[in-house]
Amino acid sequence: MSGLWYFFCAQVYFSEHLVFLRQRFSSYDELWEKLTQAEWCTNHKYSKSWHRILHVRSKQKEYQALLQRHQDQGIVVIDIENDLYPPLLKEIYHAPLMICALGNRNILQNTCVAIVGTRKATEYGLAITDEIVRILASHKITLISGMAYGIDSQVHMSAEKYNASSVAVVPASLLDSNLGGNNRLRKSLSPDQHLIVSENTRIGDLQKFHFVQRNRIIAGLSKWTIVVEAPEKSGALITAAFARDENREVFVVPHSLNNIQGRGCLCLIRDGAQIITDVDELPGLLGLTPNKVTKLPLHYQYDSEMEKLVHEKIQAGKNLDDICQELQISSTDLLVVITDLTFKKYITSTTEGVY
């Protein structure tokens, strides 16, 4: 595995060029030892990779010690030729030569769904995330996210809550104390139930591009990607773009036009992503085997005081005209609130105008 490890540390991706060169040698170890500049730099675009290879070659002992340090910490390094390497990840463009994994690595073979979103999640976004995880957990789906604050953290916490497995893909080295996300959450996740994955081996060197690399792995591990809540400029949209580039389906939770944190979701819907109008229908959208799901009592999360008041009036049996009068709200504004409450499944229409 040493040859692959050195290529990995040199950030040489599993390109067609590397595959071609591999065919000329008996192993990656031999390829690493005998590879020449002339063989590697048949194309100018690979020259930067060659300089990285030279750097790692000059410090092979240090990188061998780094591999040993990973192993001493219980971190498993899974190379692309290993049977444990996730099959869907292997299919993507520039699949990582290796991934570093801490926890239950067997869950990488499960059917996986990515759930991503903004760090600045609303109560609505967090509640919907919890509902989605609950339903997918009942189908033994493994949840993939980035362990960032907000939606990502909710994915992993809800997975723990509903006894589902999850994979947290982080941008930093697993040897770092700062993984580039919710570090407190790391300690609360059961190693038997969850897995933390990274492509980064550079301790203390977390760059912006590492977050983008992380997003491609999240999409690559997953058969489907769900964007719960995301602004127009969001890492979640980058993950969705990677998923679509690999012809993986993207699903989106819709939002009000007034929700800044949800505008990216509206853009995805405009661009052809599938809209989730009912979380209970999600298993059918994903083609999962029908499974009877027991609904749990929902802890109500309101976006405004008016939404709370309208809900209380409906629960008290008031009709819409009475609610307009008692709350001094126009029928147009009331219908907006009614729509939001209906989407959240707090209310349902029994007959025309009656909820």
mmCIF file of C-alpha atoms in Angstrom:
data_model
loop_
_atom_site.group_PDB
_atom_site.id
_atom_site.type_symbol
_atom_site.label_atom_id
_atom_site.label_comp_id
_atom_site.label_asym_id
_atom_site.label_seq_id
_atom_site.Cartn_x
_atom_site.Cartn_y
_atom_site.Cartn_z
ATOM 1 C CA MET A 1 0.000 0.000 0.000
ATOM 2 C CA SER A 2 3.007 2.321 0.362
ATOM 3 C CA GLY A 3 2.992 3.400 -3.277
ATOM 4 C CA LEU A 4 -0.672 4.365 -3.173
ATOM 5 C CA TRP A 5 -0.132 6.151 0.138
ATOM 6 C CA TYR A 6 2.648 8.280 -1.336
ATOM 7 C CA PHE A 7 0.589 9.164 -4.418
ATOM 8 C CA PHE A 8 -2.253 10.033 -2.045
ATOM 9 C CA CYS A 9 -0.049 12.312 0.068
ATOM 10 C CA ALA A 10 1.192 13.945 -3.136
ATOM 11 C CA GLN A 11 -2.472 14.709 -3.998
ATOM 12 C CA VAL A 12 -2.278 12.802 -7.280
ATOM 13 C CA TYR A 13 -5.823 11.820 -8.158
ATOM 14 C CA PHE A 14 -7.074 8.620 -9.726
ATOM 15 C CA SER A 15 -6.917 10.055 -13.244
ATOM 16 C CA GLU A 16 -6.856 8.161 -16.523
ATOM 17 C CA HIS A 17 -3.179 9.011 -16.765
ATOM 18 C CA LEU A 18 -2.376 7.288 -13.469
ATOM 19 C CA VAL A 19 -4.467 4.259 -14.473
ATOM 20 C CA PHE A 20 -2.567 4.080 -17.762
ATOM 21 C CA LEU A 21 0.802 4.218 -15.994
ATOM 22 C CA ARG A 22 -0.311 1.624 -13.435
ATOM 23 C CA GLN A 23 -0.839 -0.907 -16.241
ATOM 24 C CA ARG A 24 2.867 -0.773 -17.072
ATOM 25 C CA PHE A 25 3.956 -1.845 -13.594
ATOM 26 C CA SER A 26 3.201 -4.780 -11.322
ATOM 27 C CA SER A 27 1.999 -2.596 -8.451
ATOM 28 C CA TYR A 28 1.638 0.979 -7.252
ATOM 29 C CA ASP A 29 4.726 0.395 -5.113
ATOM 30 C CA GLU A 30 6.803 -0.358 -8.208
ATOM 31 C CA LEU A 31 5.191 2.534 -10.079
ATOM 32 C CA TRP A 32 6.138 4.884 -7.252
ATOM 33 C CA GLU A 33 9.747 3.714 -7.139
ATOM 34 C CA LYS A 34 10.426 3.594 -10.884
ATOM 35 C CA LEU A 35 8.264 6.407 -12.233
ATOM 36 C CA THR A 36 10.272 9.009 -14.143
ATOM 37 C CA GLN A 37 9.531 12.613 -15.002
ATOM 38 C CA ALA A 38 9.380 11.747 -18.697
ATOM 39 C CA GLU A 39 6.727 9.099 -18.067
ATOM 40 C CA TRP A 40 4.649 11.289 -15.799
ATOM 41 C CA CYS A 41 4.862 14.567 -17.674
ATOM 42 C CA THR A 42 3.614 13.324 -21.032
ATOM 43 C CA ASN A 43 1.087 16.109 -20.642
ATOM 44 C CA HIS A 44 1.918 19.545 -19.248
ATOM 45 C CA LYS A 45 -1.142 19.564 -16.994
ATOM 46 C CA TYR A 46 0.473 16.847 -14.853
ATOM 47 C CA SER A 47 3.634 18.851 -14.119
ATOM 48 C CA LYS A 48 2.332 20.176 -10.781
ATOM 49 C CA SER A 49 1.606 16.639 -9.683
ATOM 50 C CA TRP A 50 5.155 15.654 -10.576
ATOM 51 C CA HIS A 51 6.542 18.382 -8.314
ATOM 52 C CA ARG A 52 4.337 17.068 -5.492
ATOM 53 C CA ILE A 53 5.680 13.570 -6.137
ATOM 54 C CA LEU A 54 9.253 14.852 -5.889
ATOM 55 C CA HIS A 55 8.454 16.576 -2.597
ATOM 56 C CA VAL A 56 6.987 13.415 -1.071
ATOM 57 C CA ARG A 57 9.874 11.308 -2.406
ATOM 58 C CA SER A 58 12.330 13.564 -0.602
ATOM 59 C CA LYS A 59 10.457 13.000 2.680
ATOM 60 C CA GLN A 60 9.294 9.396 2.386
ATOM 61 C CA LYS A 61 10.271 8.529 5.948
ATOM 62 C CA GLU A 62 8.155 11.392 7.294
ATOM 63 C CA TYR A 63 5.132 10.277 5.283
ATOM 64 C CA GLN A 64 5.622 6.667 6.336
ATOM 65 C CA ALA A 65 5.623 7.874 9.950
ATOM 66 C CA LEU A 66 2.428 9.810 9.195
ATOM 67 C CA LEU A 67 0.759 6.608 8.005
ATOM 68 C CA GLN A 68 1.831 4.864 11.202
ATOM 69 C CA ARG A 69 0.434 7.744 13.250
ATOM 70 C CA HIS A 70 -2.954 7.316 11.581
ATOM 71 C CA GLN A 71 -2.931 3.617 12.346
ATOM 72 C CA ASP A 72 -1.902 4.216 15.970
ATOM 73 C CA GLN A 73 -4.979 6.456 16.411
ATOM 74 C CA GLY A 74 -7.313 3.766 15.078
ATOM 75 C CA ILE A 75 -7.715 5.577 11.755
ATOM 76 C CA VAL A 76 -8.082 3.138 8.870
ATOM 77 C CA VAL A 77 -6.706 4.163 5.488
ATOM 78 C CA ILE A 78 -8.861 2.645 2.724
ATOM 79 C CA ASP A 79 -7.298 2.702 -0.735
ATOM 80 C CA ILE A 80 -9.193 2.585 -4.002
ATOM 81 C CA GLU A 81 -8.150 -1.034 -4.648
ATOM 82 C CA ASN A 82 -9.547 -2.181 -1.287
ATOM 83 C CA ASP A 83 -12.875 -4.056 -1.154
ATOM 84 C CA LEU A 84 -14.001 -1.667 1.607
ATOM 85 C CA TYR A 85 -13.691 1.333 -0.721
ATOM 86 C CA PRO A 86 -17.244 2.652 -1.378
ATOM 87 C CA PRO A 87 -18.340 1.554 -4.877
ATOM 88 C CA LEU A 88 -20.285 4.742 -5.639
ATOM 89 C CA LEU A 89 -17.323 6.919 -4.659
ATOM 90 C CA LYS A 90 -15.093 4.976 -7.035
ATOM 91 C CA GLU A 91 -17.364 6.004 -9.929
ATOM 92 C CA ILE A 92 -16.851 9.764 -9.602
ATOM 93 C CA TYR A 93 -14.444 11.907 -11.575
ATOM 94 C CA HIS A 94 -11.166 12.322 -9.639
ATOM 95 C CA ALA A 95 -12.155 9.828 -6.971
ATOM 96 C CA PRO A 96 -9.732 10.014 -4.027
ATOM 97 C CA LEU A 97 -6.960 7.430 -4.105
ATOM 98 C CA MET A 98 -7.618 6.821 -0.434
ATOM 99 C CA ILE A 99 -9.884 7.937 2.359
ATOM 100 C CA CYS A 100 -9.054 8.033 6.054
ATOM 101 C CA ALA A 101 -11.839 6.625 8.226
ATOM 102 C CA LEU A 102 -12.469 6.591 11.969
ATOM 103 C CA GLY A 103 -15.357 4.525 13.329
ATOM 104 C CA ASN A 104 -17.481 1.767 11.805
ATOM 105 C CA ARG A 105 -16.074 1.542 8.284
ATOM 106 C CA ASN A 106 -18.489 -1.253 7.297
ATOM 107 C CA ILE A 107 -21.343 1.243 6.938
ATOM 108 C CA LEU A 108 -19.650 2.575 3.799
ATOM 109 C CA GLN A 109 -21.190 -0.404 1.994
ATOM 110 C CA ASN A 110 -24.748 0.638 2.942
ATOM 111 C CA THR A 111 -27.216 2.553 0.790
ATOM 112 C CA CYS A 112 -26.420 6.203 1.519
ATOM 113 C CA VAL A 113 -28.317 9.486 1.250
ATOM 114 C CA ALA A 114 -26.621 12.862 1.645
ATOM 115 C CA ILE A 115 -28.515 15.520 3.608
ATOM 116 C CA VAL A 116 -26.917 18.961 3.531
ATOM 117 C CA GLY A 117 -27.748 22.575 4.241
ATOM 118 C CA THR A 118 -26.798 25.889 5.752
ATOM 119 C CA ARG A 119 -24.892 26.475 8.966
ATOM 120 C CA LYS A 120 -27.425 29.205 9.819
ATOM 121 C CA ALA A 121 -30.416 26.885 9.885
ATOM 122 C CA THR A 122 -33.889 28.046 10.903
ATOM 123 C CA GLU A 123 -36.030 26.095 13.355
ATOM 124 C CA TYR A 124 -38.098 25.011 10.372
ATOM 125 C CA GLY A 125 -35.018 23.647 8.588
ATOM 126 C CA LEU A 126 -33.878 21.744 11.677
ATOM 127 C CA ALA A 127 -37.357 20.281 12.246
ATOM 128 C CA ILE A 128 -37.664 19.105 8.630
ATOM 129 C CA THR A 129 -34.176 17.593 8.792
ATOM 130 C CA ASP A 130 -35.161 15.629 11.882
ATOM 131 C CA GLU A 131 -38.298 14.355 10.137
ATOM 132 C CA ILE A 132 -36.367 13.299 7.025
ATOM 133 C CA VAL A 133 -33.757 11.451 9.084
ATOM 134 C CA ARG A 134 -36.470 9.709 11.108
ATOM 135 C CA ILE A 135 -38.159 8.403 7.976
ATOM 136 C CA LEU A 136 -34.926 7.323 6.268
ATOM 137 C CA ALA A 137 -33.704 5.683 9.482
ATOM 138 C CA SER A 138 -36.741 3.399 9.407
ATOM 139 C CA HIS A 139 -35.495 2.164 6.013
ATOM 140 C CA LYS A 140 -31.985 1.456 7.343
ATOM 141 C CA ILE A 141 -30.465 4.205 5.206
ATOM 142 C CA THR A 142 -27.032 5.568 6.140
ATOM 143 C CA LEU A 143 -26.991 9.368 6.292
ATOM 144 C CA ILE A 144 -24.081 11.355 4.848
ATOM 145 C CA SER A 145 -23.300 14.938 5.837
ATOM 146 C CA GLY A 146 -20.437 17.279 6.651
ATOM 147 C CA MET A 147 -20.577 17.676 10.455
ATOM 148 C CA ALA A 148 -20.737 21.464 10.058
ATOM 149 C CA TYR A 149 -23.003 23.470 12.340
ATOM 150 C CA GLY A 150 -26.677 23.825 11.431
ATOM 151 C CA ILE A 151 -28.310 21.283 9.129
ATOM 152 C CA ASP A 152 -25.274 18.965 9.009
ATOM 153 C CA SER A 153 -25.072 18.668 12.785
ATOM 154 C CA GLN A 154 -28.807 18.021 12.969
ATOM 155 C CA VAL A 155 -28.394 15.125 10.516
ATOM 156 C CA HIS A 156 -25.855 13.386 12.739
ATOM 157 C CA MET A 157 -27.707 14.145 15.988
ATOM 158 C CA SER A 158 -30.984 12.862 14.559
ATOM 159 C CA ALA A 159 -29.224 9.754 13.239
ATOM 160 C CA GLU A 160 -27.998 9.065 16.770
ATOM 161 C CA LYS A 161 -31.498 9.756 18.098
ATOM 162 C CA TYR A 162 -33.211 7.330 15.694
ATOM 163 C CA ASN A 163 -30.460 4.691 15.854
ATOM 164 C CA ALA A 164 -29.375 5.234 12.249
ATOM 165 C CA SER A 165 -25.810 5.103 10.976
ATOM 166 C CA SER A 166 -24.179 8.231 9.595
ATOM 167 C CA VAL A 167 -20.962 9.257 7.880
ATOM 168 C CA ALA A 168 -19.458 12.670 8.618
ATOM 169 C CA VAL A 169 -17.151 13.821 5.826
ATOM 170 C CA VAL A 170 -14.805 16.498 7.162
ATOM 171 C CA PRO A 171 -12.332 18.813 5.385
ATOM 172 C CA ALA A 172 -9.490 18.540 7.922
ATOM 173 C CA SER A 173 -7.103 15.725 8.771
ATOM 174 C CA LEU A 174 -8.555 13.230 11.241
ATOM 175 C CA LEU A 175 -5.423 13.790 13.322
ATOM 176 C CA ASP A 176 -6.419 17.443 13.824
ATOM 177 C CA SER A 177 -8.289 18.537 16.938
ATOM 178 C CA ASN A 178 -10.187 20.993 14.705
ATOM 179 C CA LEU A 179 -11.972 19.043 11.989
ATOM 180 C CA GLY A 180 -13.411 22.144 10.345
ATOM 181 C CA GLY A 181 -16.896 21.686 11.778
ATOM 182 C CA ASN A 182 -18.780 20.932 14.972
ATOM 183 C CA ASN A 183 -15.934 19.457 17.020
ATOM 184 C CA ARG A 184 -18.142 18.894 20.083
ATOM 185 C CA LEU A 185 -20.389 16.666 18.018
ATOM 186 C CA ARG A 186 -17.418 14.439 17.216
ATOM 187 C CA LYS A 187 -17.220 13.286 20.833
ATOM 188 C CA SER A 188 -20.933 12.485 21.084
ATOM 189 C CA LEU A 189 -21.130 10.148 18.074
ATOM 190 C CA SER A 190 -20.910 6.441 18.840
ATOM 191 C CA PRO A 191 -17.980 4.874 16.899
ATOM 192 C CA ASP A 192 -20.049 1.712 16.384
ATOM 193 C CA GLN A 193 -22.870 3.629 14.736
ATOM 194 C CA HIS A 194 -21.041 6.394 12.898
ATOM 195 C CA LEU A 195 -17.971 7.039 10.782
ATOM 196 C CA ILE A 196 -15.820 10.129 10.243
ATOM 197 C CA VAL A 197 -14.082 10.347 6.854
ATOM 198 C CA SER A 198 -11.473 12.683 5.386
ATOM 199 C CA GLU A 199 -9.290 12.896 2.309
ATOM 200 C CA ASN A 200 -6.933 15.379 3.972
ATOM 201 C CA THR A 201 -3.686 14.168 5.567
ATOM 202 C CA ARG A 202 -2.165 17.608 6.158
ATOM 203 C CA ILE A 203 -2.236 18.241 9.897
ATOM 204 C CA GLY A 204 -2.972 21.864 10.793
ATOM 205 C CA ASP A 205 -3.348 22.886 7.152
ATOM 206 C CA LEU A 206 -7.025 23.507 6.453
ATOM 207 C CA GLN A 207 -7.616 25.450 3.233
ATOM 208 C CA LYS A 208 -10.781 26.592 1.431
ATOM 209 C CA PHE A 209 -10.325 24.004 -1.313
ATOM 210 C CA HIS A 210 -10.463 21.229 1.295
ATOM 211 C CA PHE A 211 -14.127 22.138 1.907
ATOM 212 C CA VAL A 212 -14.883 21.781 -1.810
ATOM 213 C CA GLN A 213 -13.067 18.423 -1.888
ATOM 214 C CA ARG A 214 -15.174 17.372 1.082
ATOM 215 C CA ASN A 215 -18.383 18.309 -0.753
ATOM 216 C CA ARG A 216 -17.466 16.125 -3.740
ATOM 217 C CA ILE A 217 -16.964 13.139 -1.424
ATOM 218 C CA ILE A 218 -20.335 13.729 0.269
ATOM 219 C CA ALA A 219 -22.017 13.632 -3.145
ATOM 220 C CA GLY A 220 -19.834 10.740 -4.309
ATOM 221 C CA LEU A 221 -20.740 8.487 -1.388
ATOM 222 C CA SER A 222 -24.461 9.049 -1.874
ATOM 223 C CA LYS A 223 -27.013 7.634 -4.249
ATOM 224 C CA TRP A 224 -29.221 10.667 -3.605
ATOM 225 C CA THR A 225 -28.591 14.166 -2.231
ATOM 226 C CA ILE A 226 -31.183 16.161 -0.279
ATOM 227 C CA VAL A 227 -30.731 19.904 0.227
ATOM 228 C CA VAL A 228 -32.877 20.976 3.175
ATOM 229 C CA GLU A 229 -32.071 24.667 3.510
ATOM 230 C CA ALA A 230 -29.398 26.706 1.733
ATOM 231 C CA PRO A 231 -28.789 30.345 0.742
ATOM 232 C CA GLU A 232 -27.791 31.282 -2.798
ATOM 233 C CA LYS A 233 -24.068 30.981 -2.006
ATOM 234 C CA SER A 234 -23.670 27.784 -0.057
ATOM 235 C CA GLY A 235 -21.465 24.715 0.151
ATOM 236 C CA ALA A 236 -24.671 22.684 -0.019
ATOM 237 C CA LEU A 237 -25.223 23.952 -3.566
ATOM 238 C CA ILE A 238 -21.687 22.873 -4.459
ATOM 239 C CA THR A 239 -22.505 19.395 -3.142
ATOM 240 C CA ALA A 240 -25.692 19.387 -5.230
ATOM 241 C CA ALA A 241 -23.701 20.432 -8.311
ATOM 242 C CA PHE A 242 -21.254 17.555 -7.798
ATOM 243 C CA ALA A 243 -24.186 15.149 -7.443
ATOM 244 C CA ARG A 244 -25.793 16.345 -10.658
ATOM 245 C CA ASP A 245 -22.469 16.152 -12.509
ATOM 246 C CA GLU A 246 -22.381 12.457 -11.579
ATOM 247 C CA ASN A 247 -26.014 11.970 -12.681
ATOM 248 C CA ARG A 248 -27.174 11.458 -9.098
ATOM 249 C CA GLU A 249 -30.643 12.713 -8.188
ATOM 250 C CA VAL A 250 -30.991 15.880 -6.121
ATOM 251 C CA PHE A 251 -34.043 16.551 -3.932
ATOM 252 C CA VAL A 252 -34.912 19.887 -2.367
ATOM 253 C CA VAL A 253 -37.120 21.150 0.446
ATOM 254 C CA PRO A 254 -39.033 24.277 -0.718
ATOM 255 C CA HIS A 255 -38.998 27.557 1.197
ATOM 256 C CA SER A 256 -40.762 30.878 1.416
ATOM 257 C CA LEU A 257 -39.461 33.640 -0.833
ATOM 258 C CA ASN A 258 -38.788 35.612 2.340
ATOM 259 C CA ASN A 259 -36.409 33.016 3.790
ATOM 260 C CA ILE A 260 -32.888 34.106 2.812
ATOM 261 C CA GLN A 261 -31.483 30.813 4.073
ATOM 262 C CA GLY A 262 -33.721 28.933 1.635
ATOM 263 C CA ARG A 263 -33.194 30.876 -1.591
ATOM 264 C CA GLY A 264 -30.575 28.443 -2.836
ATOM 265 C CA CYS A 265 -33.189 25.696 -2.629
ATOM 266 C CA LEU A 266 -35.505 27.718 -4.847
ATOM 267 C CA CYS A 267 -32.663 28.094 -7.369
ATOM 268 C CA LEU A 268 -32.159 24.324 -7.401
ATOM 269 C CA ILE A 269 -35.881 23.783 -7.986
ATOM 270 C CA ARG A 270 -35.753 26.275 -10.851
ATOM 271 C CA ASP A 271 -32.843 24.325 -12.336
ATOM 272 C CA GLY A 272 -34.695 21.013 -12.259
ATOM 273 C CA ALA A 273 -34.102 19.438 -8.841
ATOM 274 C CA GLN A 274 -36.973 17.343 -7.499
ATOM 275 C CA ILE A 275 -39.119 19.082 -4.912
ATOM 276 C CA ILE A 276 -40.125 17.367 -1.663
ATOM 277 C CA THR A 277 -43.711 18.337 -0.891
ATOM 278 C CA ASP A 278 -44.346 15.617 1.685
ATOM 279 C CA VAL A 279 -41.578 13.981 3.727
ATOM 280 C CA ASP A 280 -43.720 10.858 4.123
ATOM 281 C CA GLU A 281 -43.549 10.390 0.348
ATOM 282 C CA LEU A 282 -39.739 10.516 0.338
ATOM 283 C CA PRO A 283 -39.219 6.715 0.472
ATOM 284 C CA GLY A 284 -41.400 6.402 -2.633
ATOM 285 C CA LEU A 285 -39.440 9.130 -4.428
ATOM 286 C CA LEU A 286 -36.213 7.284 -3.648
ATOM 287 C CA GLY A 287 -37.661 3.940 -4.718
ATOM 288 C CA LEU A 288 -37.206 2.404 -1.276
ATOM 289 C CA THR A 289 -39.108 -0.687 -0.204
ATOM 290 C CA PRO A 290 -42.446 0.325 1.374
ATOM 291 C CA ASN A 291 -42.203 0.384 5.117
ATOM 292 C CA LYS A 292 -44.834 1.262 7.667
ATOM 293 C CA VAL A 293 -43.620 4.330 9.513
ATOM 294 C CA THR A 294 -45.011 5.207 12.904
ATOM 295 C CA LYS A 295 -45.402 8.937 13.240
ATOM 296 C CA LEU A 296 -44.012 10.499 16.378
ATOM 297 C CA PRO A 297 -45.545 13.540 18.077
ATOM 298 C CA LEU A 298 -44.104 16.655 16.432
ATOM 299 C CA HIS A 299 -42.686 19.417 18.579
ATOM 300 C CA TYR A 300 -44.185 22.523 17.007
ATOM 301 C CA GLN A 301 -41.714 25.076 15.666
ATOM 302 C CA TYR A 302 -43.263 28.361 14.549
ATOM 303 C CA ASP A 303 -41.714 30.940 12.237
ATOM 304 C CA SER A 304 -43.743 33.785 13.761
ATOM 305 C CA GLU A 305 -46.080 34.625 16.625
ATOM 306 C CA MET A 306 -48.942 34.984 14.135
ATOM 307 C CA GLU A 307 -48.357 31.425 12.895
ATOM 308 C CA LYS A 308 -48.616 30.182 16.479
ATOM 309 C CA LEU A 309 -51.831 32.143 17.122
ATOM 310 C CA VAL A 310 -53.471 30.919 13.905
ATOM 311 C CA HIS A 311 -52.587 27.317 14.750
ATOM 312 C CA GLU A 312 -54.080 27.663 18.226
ATOM 313 C CA LYS A 313 -57.312 29.090 16.776
ATOM 314 C CA ILE A 314 -57.591 26.201 14.298
ATOM 315 C CA GLN A 315 -56.990 23.684 17.080
ATOM 316 C CA ALA A 316 -59.791 25.382 18.985
ATOM 317 C CA GLY A 317 -62.156 24.739 16.056
ATOM 318 C CA LYS A 318 -62.408 28.306 14.763
ATOM 319 C CA ASN A 319 -63.310 28.846 11.110
ATOM 320 C CA LEU A 320 -61.277 31.130 8.852
ATOM 321 C CA ASP A 321 -63.676 34.091 9.037
ATOM 322 C CA ASP A 322 -63.601 34.028 12.839
ATOM 323 C CA ILE A 323 -59.799 33.831 12.833
ATOM 324 C CA CYS A 324 -59.547 36.866 10.535
ATOM 325 C CA GLN A 325 -61.797 38.868 12.859
ATOM 326 C CA GLU A 326 -60.238 37.775 16.148
ATOM 327 C CA LEU A 327 -56.642 38.236 15.016
ATOM 328 C CA GLN A 328 -57.364 41.247 12.797
ATOM 329 C CA ILE A 329 -55.571 39.669 9.851
ATOM 330 C CA SER A 330 -56.522 39.873 6.173
ATOM 331 C CA SER A 331 -57.743 36.762 4.389
ATOM 332 C CA THR A 332 -54.727 36.929 2.056
ATOM 333 C CA ASP A 333 -52.239 36.976 4.936
ATOM 334 C CA LEU A 334 -54.175 34.214 6.690
ATOM 335 C CA LEU A 335 -53.947 31.958 3.635
ATOM 336 C CA VAL A 336 -50.167 32.418 3.587
ATOM 337 C CA VAL A 337 -49.983 31.251 7.212
ATOM 338 C CA ILE A 338 -52.394 28.383 6.474
ATOM 339 C CA THR A 339 -50.172 27.250 3.589
ATOM 340 C CA ASP A 340 -47.087 27.211 5.824
ATOM 341 C CA LEU A 341 -48.891 25.269 8.556
ATOM 342 C CA THR A 342 -50.193 22.770 6.009
ATOM 343 C CA PHE A 343 -46.742 22.193 4.551
ATOM 344 C CA LYS A 344 -45.367 21.567 8.039
ATOM 345 C CA LYS A 345 -48.174 19.022 8.514
ATOM 346 C CA TYR A 346 -49.421 20.878 11.592
ATOM 347 C CA ILE A 347 -52.881 21.074 9.997
ATOM 348 C CA THR A 348 -54.773 19.367 7.188
ATOM 349 C CA SER A 349 -57.833 20.330 5.161
ATOM 350 C CA THR A 350 -60.880 18.127 5.802
ATOM 351 C CA THR A 351 -63.408 20.009 3.660
ATOM 352 C CA GLU A 352 -63.207 23.281 1.777
ATOM 353 C CA GLY A 353 -62.292 26.010 4.248
ATOM 354 C CA VAL A 354 -62.200 23.662 7.244
ATOM 355 C CA TYR A 355 -58.899 22.589 8.892
#
